[in-house]
PDB file of N, CA and C and ligand atoms in Angstrom:
ATOM      1  N   MET A 246     -33.435   7.422  64.784  1.00  0.00           N
ATOM      2  CA  MET A 246     -33.252   8.851  64.494  1.00  0.00           C
ATOM      3  C   MET A 246     -32.009   9.367  65.209  1.00  0.00           C
ATOM      4  N   PRO A 247     -31.142  10.094  64.508  1.00  0.00           N
ATOM      5  CA  PRO A 247     -29.995  10.693  65.184  1.00  0.00           C
ATOM      6  C   PRO A 247     -30.471  11.779  66.143  1.00  0.00           C
ATOM      7  N   GLU A 248     -29.629  12.042  67.119  1.00  0.00           N
ATOM      8  CA  GLU A 248     -29.929  13.117  68.057  1.00  0.00           C
ATOM      9  C   GLU A 248     -30.061  14.442  67.305  1.00  0.00           C
ATOM     10  N   LYS A 249     -31.074  15.190  67.667  1.00  0.00           N
ATOM     11  CA  LYS A 249     -31.234  16.503  67.037  1.00  0.00           C
ATOM     12  C   LYS A 249     -30.183  17.453  67.578  1.00  0.00           C
ATOM     13  N   ILE A 250     -29.561  18.175  66.669  1.00  0.00           N
ATOM     14  CA  ILE A 250     -28.490  19.078  67.084  1.00  0.00           C
ATOM     15  C   ILE A 250     -28.743  20.503  66.626  1.00  0.00           C
ATOM     16  N   LYS A 251     -28.014  21.362  67.285  1.00  0.00           N
ATOM     17  CA  LYS A 251     -27.937  22.762  66.862  1.00  0.00           C
ATOM     18  C   LYS A 251     -26.492  22.967  66.430  1.00  0.00           C
ATOM     19  N   VAL A 252     -26.269  23.521  65.268  1.00  0.00           N
ATOM     20  CA  VAL A 252     -24.904  23.752  64.788  1.00  0.00           C
ATOM     21  C   VAL A 252     -24.481  25.160  65.192  1.00  0.00           C
ATOM     22  N   VAL A 253     -23.308  25.238  65.817  1.00  0.00           N
ATOM     23  CA  VAL A 253     -22.809  26.547  66.244  1.00  0.00           C
ATOM     24  C   VAL A 253     -21.453  26.806  65.592  1.00  0.00           C
ATOM     25  N   VAL A 254     -21.182  28.064  65.350  1.00  0.00           N
ATOM     26  CA  VAL A 254     -19.947  28.447  64.674  1.00  0.00           C
ATOM     27  C   VAL A 254     -19.001  29.148  65.645  1.00  0.00           C
ATOM     28  N   ASN A 255     -17.726  28.877  65.502  1.00  0.00           N
ATOM     29  CA  ASN A 255     -16.693  29.620  66.205  1.00  0.00           C
ATOM     30  C   ASN A 255     -16.278  30.755  65.261  1.00  0.00           C
ATOM     31  N   GLU A 256     -16.745  31.948  65.575  1.00  0.00           N
ATOM     32  CA  GLU A 256     -16.530  33.065  64.648  1.00  0.00           C
ATOM     33  C   GLU A 256     -15.068  33.485  64.569  1.00  0.00           C
ATOM     34  N   ASP A 257     -14.280  33.084  65.549  1.00  0.00           N
ATOM     35  CA  ASP A 257     -12.855  33.402  65.480  1.00  0.00           C
ATOM     36  C   ASP A 257     -12.139  32.548  64.430  1.00  0.00           C
ATOM     37  N   ARG A 258     -12.699  31.380  64.142  1.00  0.00           N
ATOM     38  CA  ARG A 258     -12.082  30.490  63.149  1.00  0.00           C
ATOM     39  C   ARG A 258     -12.693  30.643  61.767  1.00  0.00           C
ATOM     40  N   CYS A 259     -13.997  30.844  61.705  1.00  0.00           N
ATOM     41  CA  CYS A 259     -14.699  30.864  60.414  1.00  0.00           C
ATOM     42  C   CYS A 259     -14.224  32.027  59.554  1.00  0.00           C
ATOM     43  N   TYR A 260     -13.859  31.720  58.312  1.00  0.00           N
ATOM     44  CA  TYR A 260     -13.447  32.784  57.390  1.00  0.00           C
ATOM     45  C   TYR A 260     -14.442  32.942  56.245  1.00  0.00           C
ATOM     46  N   LEU A 261     -15.678  32.450  56.484  1.00  0.00           N
ATOM     47  CA  LEU A 261     -16.806  32.673  55.567  1.00  0.00           C
ATOM     48  C   LEU A 261     -16.531  32.158  54.156  1.00  0.00           C
ATOM     49  N   CYS A 262     -15.935  30.952  54.070  1.00  0.00           N
ATOM     50  CA  CYS A 262     -15.624  30.387  52.755  1.00  0.00           C
ATOM     51  C   CYS A 262     -16.872  29.847  52.061  1.00  0.00           C
ATOM     52  N   GLY A 263     -17.895  29.541  52.843  1.00  0.00           N
ATOM     53  CA  GLY A 263     -19.129  29.032  52.260  1.00  0.00           C
ATOM     54  C   GLY A 263     -19.154  27.535  52.042  1.00  0.00           C
ATOM     55  N   GLY A 264     -18.090  26.846  52.426  1.00  0.00           N
ATOM     56  CA  GLY A 264     -18.027  25.404  52.206  1.00  0.00           C
ATOM     57  C   GLY A 264     -19.144  24.644  52.904  1.00  0.00           C
ATOM     58  N   CYS A 265     -19.425  25.010  54.138  1.00  0.00           N
ATOM     59  CA  CYS A 265     -20.471  24.309  54.898  1.00  0.00           C
ATOM     60  C   CYS A 265     -21.831  24.523  54.237  1.00  0.00           C
ATOM     61  N   ALA A 266     -22.098  25.720  53.789  1.00  0.00           N
ATOM     62  CA  ALA A 266     -23.369  25.996  53.126  1.00  0.00           C
ATOM     63  C   ALA A 266     -23.486  25.195  51.836  1.00  0.00           C
ATOM     64  N   GLY A 267     -22.340  24.977  51.186  1.00  0.00           N
ATOM     65  CA  GLY A 267     -22.344  24.256  49.919  1.00  0.00           C
ATOM     66  C   GLY A 267     -22.643  22.771  50.065  1.00  0.00           C
ATOM     67  N   VAL A 268     -22.281  22.185  51.192  1.00  0.00           N
ATOM     68  CA  VAL A 268     -22.495  20.744  51.375  1.00  0.00           C
ATOM     69  C   VAL A 268     -23.785  20.422  52.120  1.00  0.00           C
ATOM     70  N   CYS A 269     -24.391  21.385  52.754  1.00  0.00           N
ATOM     71  CA  CYS A 269     -25.616  21.097  53.513  1.00  0.00           C
ATOM     72  C   CYS A 269     -26.739  20.675  52.570  1.00  0.00           C
ATOM     73  N   PRO A 270     -27.302  19.475  52.764  1.00  0.00           N
ATOM     74  CA  PRO A 270     -28.320  18.976  51.833  1.00  0.00           C
ATOM     75  C   PRO A 270     -29.651  19.709  51.926  1.00  0.00           C
ATOM     76  N   THR A 271     -29.862  20.431  52.999  1.00  0.00           N
ATOM     77  CA  THR A 271     -31.165  21.088  53.176  1.00  0.00           C
ATOM     78  C   THR A 271     -31.060  22.614  53.201  1.00  0.00           C
ATOM     79  N   LEU A 272     -29.907  23.146  52.829  1.00  0.00           N
ATOM     80  CA  LEU A 272     -29.700  24.599  52.790  1.00  0.00           C
ATOM     81  C   LEU A 272     -29.995  25.251  54.135  1.00  0.00           C
ATOM     82  N   ALA A 273     -29.540  24.581  55.190  1.00  0.00           N
ATOM     83  CA  ALA A 273     -29.786  25.092  56.541  1.00  0.00           C
ATOM     84  C   ALA A 273     -28.713  26.069  57.005  1.00  0.00           C
ATOM     85  N   ILE A 274     -27.698  26.285  56.168  1.00  0.00           N
ATOM     86  CA  ILE A 274     -26.663  27.260  56.498  1.00  0.00           C
ATOM     87  C   ILE A 274     -26.585  28.270  55.367  1.00  0.00           C
ATOM     88  N   GLU A 275     -26.530  29.542  55.772  1.00  0.00           N
ATOM     89  CA  GLU A 275     -26.331  30.608  54.791  1.00  0.00           C
ATOM     90  C   GLU A 275     -25.088  31.385  55.190  1.00  0.00           C
ATOM     91  N   VAL A 276     -24.202  31.609  54.222  1.00  0.00           N
ATOM     92  CA  VAL A 276     -22.997  32.374  54.486  1.00  0.00           C
ATOM     93  C   VAL A 276     -23.029  33.628  53.629  1.00  0.00           C
ATOM     94  N   HIS A 277     -23.004  34.759  54.298  1.00  0.00           N
ATOM     95  CA  HIS A 277     -23.015  36.057  53.627  1.00  0.00           C
ATOM     96  C   HIS A 277     -21.696  36.766  53.933  1.00  0.00           C
ATOM     97  N   SER A 278     -21.450  37.826  53.237  1.00  0.00           N
ATOM     98  CA  SER A 278     -20.227  38.583  53.499  1.00  0.00           C
ATOM     99  C   SER A 278     -20.228  39.136  54.923  1.00  0.00           C
ATOM    100  N   THR A 279     -21.399  39.274  55.476  1.00  0.00           N
ATOM    101  CA  THR A 279     -21.498  39.848  56.821  1.00  0.00           C
ATOM    102  C   THR A 279     -21.492  38.806  57.924  1.00  0.00           C
ATOM    103  N   GLY A 280     -21.641  37.516  57.569  1.00  0.00           N
ATOM    104  CA  GLY A 280     -21.627  36.530  58.638  1.00  0.00           C
ATOM    105  C   GLY A 280     -22.232  35.192  58.263  1.00  0.00           C
ATOM    106  N   TRP A 281     -22.213  34.322  59.234  1.00  0.00           N
ATOM    107  CA  TRP A 281     -22.646  32.935  59.099  1.00  0.00           C
ATOM    108  C   TRP A 281     -24.000  32.787  59.777  1.00  0.00           C
ATOM    109  N   GLU A 282     -24.941  32.068  59.139  1.00  0.00           N
ATOM    110  CA  GLU A 282     -26.289  31.961  59.713  1.00  0.00           C
ATOM    111  C   GLU A 282     -26.774  30.520  59.651  1.00  0.00           C
ATOM    112  N   PHE A 283     -27.361  30.061  60.726  1.00  0.00           N
ATOM    113  CA  PHE A 283     -27.884  28.700  60.842  1.00  0.00           C
ATOM    114  C   PHE A 283     -29.403  28.749  60.919  1.00  0.00           C
ATOM    115  N   LEU A 284     -30.060  27.936  60.098  1.00  0.00           N
ATOM    116  CA  LEU A 284     -31.524  27.905  60.078  1.00  0.00           C
ATOM    117  C   LEU A 284     -31.994  26.583  60.701  1.00  0.00           C
ATOM    118  N   GLN A 285     -32.285  26.647  61.977  1.00  0.00           N
ATOM    119  CA  GLN A 285     -32.610  25.436  62.728  1.00  0.00           C
ATOM    120  C   GLN A 285     -33.762  24.642  62.111  1.00  0.00           C
ATOM    121  N   ASP A 286     -34.749  25.322  61.617  1.00  0.00           N
ATOM    122  CA  ASP A 286     -35.934  24.630  61.095  1.00  0.00           C
ATOM    123  C   ASP A 286     -35.600  23.726  59.911  1.00  0.00           C
ATOM    124  N   LYS A 287     -34.537  24.029  59.181  1.00  0.00           N
ATOM    125  CA  LYS A 287     -34.187  23.232  58.002  1.00  0.00           C
ATOM    126  C   LYS A 287     -33.204  22.114  58.306  1.00  0.00           C
ATOM    127  N   CYS A 288     -32.526  22.184  59.433  1.00  0.00           N
ATOM    128  CA  CYS A 288     -31.450  21.240  59.738  1.00  0.00           C
ATOM    129  C   CYS A 288     -31.989  19.848  60.063  1.00  0.00           C
ATOM    130  N   ILE A 289     -31.368  18.830  59.454  1.00  0.00           N
ATOM    131  CA  ILE A 289     -31.768  17.439  59.715  1.00  0.00           C
ATOM    132  C   ILE A 289     -30.710  16.709  60.544  1.00  0.00           C
ATOM    133  N   SER A 290     -29.811  17.450  61.148  1.00  0.00           N
ATOM    134  CA  SER A 290     -28.820  16.891  62.088  1.00  0.00           C
ATOM    135  C   SER A 290     -27.918  15.830  61.459  1.00  0.00           C
ATOM    136  N   CYS A 291     -27.561  16.014  60.194  1.00  0.00           N
ATOM    137  CA  CYS A 291     -26.725  15.015  59.512  1.00  0.00           C
ATOM    138  C   CYS A 291     -25.241  15.179  59.833  1.00  0.00           C
ATOM    139  N   ARG A 292     -24.836  16.342  60.293  1.00  0.00           N
ATOM    140  CA  ARG A 292     -23.447  16.652  60.684  1.00  0.00           C
ATOM    141  C   ARG A 292     -22.470  16.737  59.510  1.00  0.00           C
ATOM    142  N   ILE A 293     -22.945  16.743  58.313  1.00  0.00           N
ATOM    143  CA  ILE A 293     -22.043  16.845  57.162  1.00  0.00           C
ATOM    144  C   ILE A 293     -21.252  18.149  57.212  1.00  0.00           C
ATOM    145  N   CYS A 294     -21.898  19.222  57.586  1.00  0.00           N
ATOM    146  CA  CYS A 294     -21.233  20.528  57.615  1.00  0.00           C
ATOM    147  C   CYS A 294     -20.073  20.541  58.599  1.00  0.00           C
ATOM    148  N   ILE A 295     -20.277  19.901  59.742  1.00  0.00           N
ATOM    149  CA  ILE A 295     -19.247  19.904  60.782  1.00  0.00           C
ATOM    150  C   ILE A 295     -17.988  19.215  60.268  1.00  0.00           C
ATOM    151  N   ASN A 296     -18.168  18.119  59.568  1.00  0.00           N
ATOM    152  CA  ASN A 296     -17.021  17.389  59.017  1.00  0.00           C
ATOM    153  C   ASN A 296     -16.412  18.114  57.823  1.00  0.00           C
ATOM    154  N   ALA A 297     -17.177  18.959  57.164  1.00  0.00           N
ATOM    155  CA  ALA A 297     -16.713  19.597  55.940  1.00  0.00           C
ATOM    156  C   ALA A 297     -15.907  20.876  56.182  1.00  0.00           C
ATOM    157  N   CYS A 298     -16.051  21.488  57.312  1.00  0.00           N
ATOM    158  CA  CYS A 298     -15.369  22.768  57.538  1.00  0.00           C
ATOM    159  C   CYS A 298     -13.863  22.557  57.597  1.00  0.00           C
ATOM    160  N   PRO A 299     -13.100  23.248  56.750  1.00  0.00           N
ATOM    161  CA  PRO A 299     -11.654  23.029  56.677  1.00  0.00           C
ATOM    162  C   PRO A 299     -10.892  23.526  57.896  1.00  0.00           C
ATOM    163  N   VAL A 300     -11.518  24.370  58.690  1.00  0.00           N
ATOM    164  CA  VAL A 300     -10.803  24.899  59.860  1.00  0.00           C
ATOM    165  C   VAL A 300     -11.459  24.491  61.182  1.00  0.00           C
ATOM    166  N   GLY A 301     -12.392  23.545  61.111  1.00  0.00           N
ATOM    167  CA  GLY A 301     -13.003  23.041  62.349  1.00  0.00           C
ATOM    168  C   GLY A 301     -13.780  24.093  63.119  1.00  0.00           C
ATOM    169  N   ALA A 302     -14.422  24.994  62.399  1.00  0.00           N
ATOM    170  CA  ALA A 302     -15.121  26.085  63.075  1.00  0.00           C
ATOM    171  C   ALA A 302     -16.520  25.696  63.559  1.00  0.00           C
ATOM    172  N   LEU A 303     -17.019  24.554  63.113  1.00  0.00           N
ATOM    173  CA  LEU A 303     -18.395  24.177  63.477  1.00  0.00           C
ATOM    174  C   LEU A 303     -18.414  23.070  64.516  1.00  0.00           C
ATOM    175  N   SER A 304     -19.392  23.137  65.386  1.00  0.00           N
ATOM    176  CA  SER A 304     -19.591  22.074  66.368  1.00  0.00           C
ATOM    177  C   SER A 304     -21.083  21.902  66.608  1.00  0.00           C
ATOM    178  N   ALA A 305     -21.422  20.762  67.210  1.00  0.00           N
ATOM    179  CA  ALA A 305     -22.833  20.440  67.449  1.00  0.00           C
ATOM    180  C   ALA A 305     -23.143  20.557  68.927  1.00  0.00           C
ATOM    181  N   LYS A 306     -24.300  21.114  69.190  1.00  0.00           N
ATOM    182  CA  LYS A 306     -24.803  21.128  70.554  1.00  0.00           C
ATOM    183  C   LYS A 306     -26.134  20.392  70.557  1.00  0.00           C
ATOM    184  N   PRO A 307     -26.446  19.654  71.632  1.00  0.00           N
ATOM    185  CA  PRO A 307     -27.747  18.999  71.679  1.00  0.00           C
ATOM    186  C   PRO A 307     -28.849  20.056  71.621  1.00  0.00           C
ATOM    187  N   LEU A 308     -29.871  19.772  70.863  1.00  0.00           N
ATOM    188  CA  LEU A 308     -30.974  20.730  70.735  1.00  0.00           C
ATOM    189  C   LEU A 308     -31.965  20.484  71.861  1.00  0.00           C
ATOM    190  N   GLU A 309     -32.139  21.482  72.703  1.00  0.00           N
ATOM    191  CA  GLU A 309     -33.089  21.352  73.812  1.00  0.00           C
ATOM    192  C   GLU A 309     -34.499  21.356  73.256  1.00  0.00           C
ATOM    193  N   VAL A 310     -35.363  20.591  73.891  1.00  0.00           N
ATOM    194  CA  VAL A 310     -36.736  20.474  73.421  1.00  0.00           C
ATOM    195  C   VAL A 310     -37.418  21.836  73.419  1.00  0.00           C
ATOM    196  N   SER A 311     -37.039  22.666  74.354  1.00  0.00           N
ATOM    197  CA  SER A 311     -37.714  23.955  74.487  1.00  0.00           C
ATOM    198  C   SER A 311     -37.265  24.969  73.450  1.00  0.00           C
ATOM    199  N   GLU A 312     -36.186  24.683  72.727  1.00  0.00           N
ATOM    200  CA  GLU A 312     -35.669  25.679  71.779  1.00  0.00           C
ATOM    201  C   GLU A 312     -36.481  25.702  70.507  1.00  0.00           C
TER     202      GLU A 312
HETATM  203  S1  LIG B1383     -26.098  19.137  60.295  1.00  0.00           S
HETATM  204 FE1  LIG B1383     -26.609  18.638  58.125  1.00  0.00          FE
HETATM  205  S2  LIG B1383     -28.603  19.610  57.781  1.00  0.00           S
HETATM  206 FE2  LIG B1383     -27.768  20.528  59.651  1.00  0.00          FE
HETATM  207  S3  LIG B1383     -26.727  22.397  58.944  1.00  0.00           S
HETATM  208 FE3  LIG B1383     -25.177  20.727  58.982  1.00  0.00          FE
HETATM  209  S4  LIG B1383     -25.165  19.851  56.904  1.00  0.00           S
HETATM  210 FE4  LIG B1383     -27.038  21.072  57.129  1.00  0.00          FE
HETATM  211  S1  LIG B1384     -16.887  25.803  56.078  1.00  0.00           S
HETATM  212 FE1  LIG B1384     -16.101  26.560  58.061  1.00  0.00          FE
HETATM  213  S2  LIG B1384     -14.869  28.377  57.552  1.00  0.00           S
HETATM  214 FE2  LIG B1384     -16.156  27.912  55.768  1.00  0.00          FE
HETATM  215  S3  LIG B1384     -18.009  29.202  56.073  1.00  0.00           S
HETATM  216 FE3  LIG B1384     -18.437  27.186  56.956  1.00  0.00          FE
HETATM  217  S4  LIG B1384     -17.894  27.393  59.154  1.00  0.00           S
HETATM  218 FE4  LIG B1384     -16.932  29.095  58.053  1.00  0.00          FE
END
């Protein structure tokens, strides 16, 4: 099993293009006109979104057991 991660966004870089939401296989990211949202319960830690962002706005943090 890959390490469980939490995906975080750098809001200074993200321009809300929706690309990450489009490639996420489990719809764990939602991009609205008002902002970027991560749904931890749906994420399977595949990291596809992180590699897909054209401006490198996404990064992974280890998911603490208590979170
Ligand atoms: S790591 Fe995978 S499952 Fe989690 S938000 Fe990114 S694309 Fe979706
Ligand atoms: S792909 Fe990158 S720039 Fe586009 S919405 Fe996702 S985090 Fe923001």
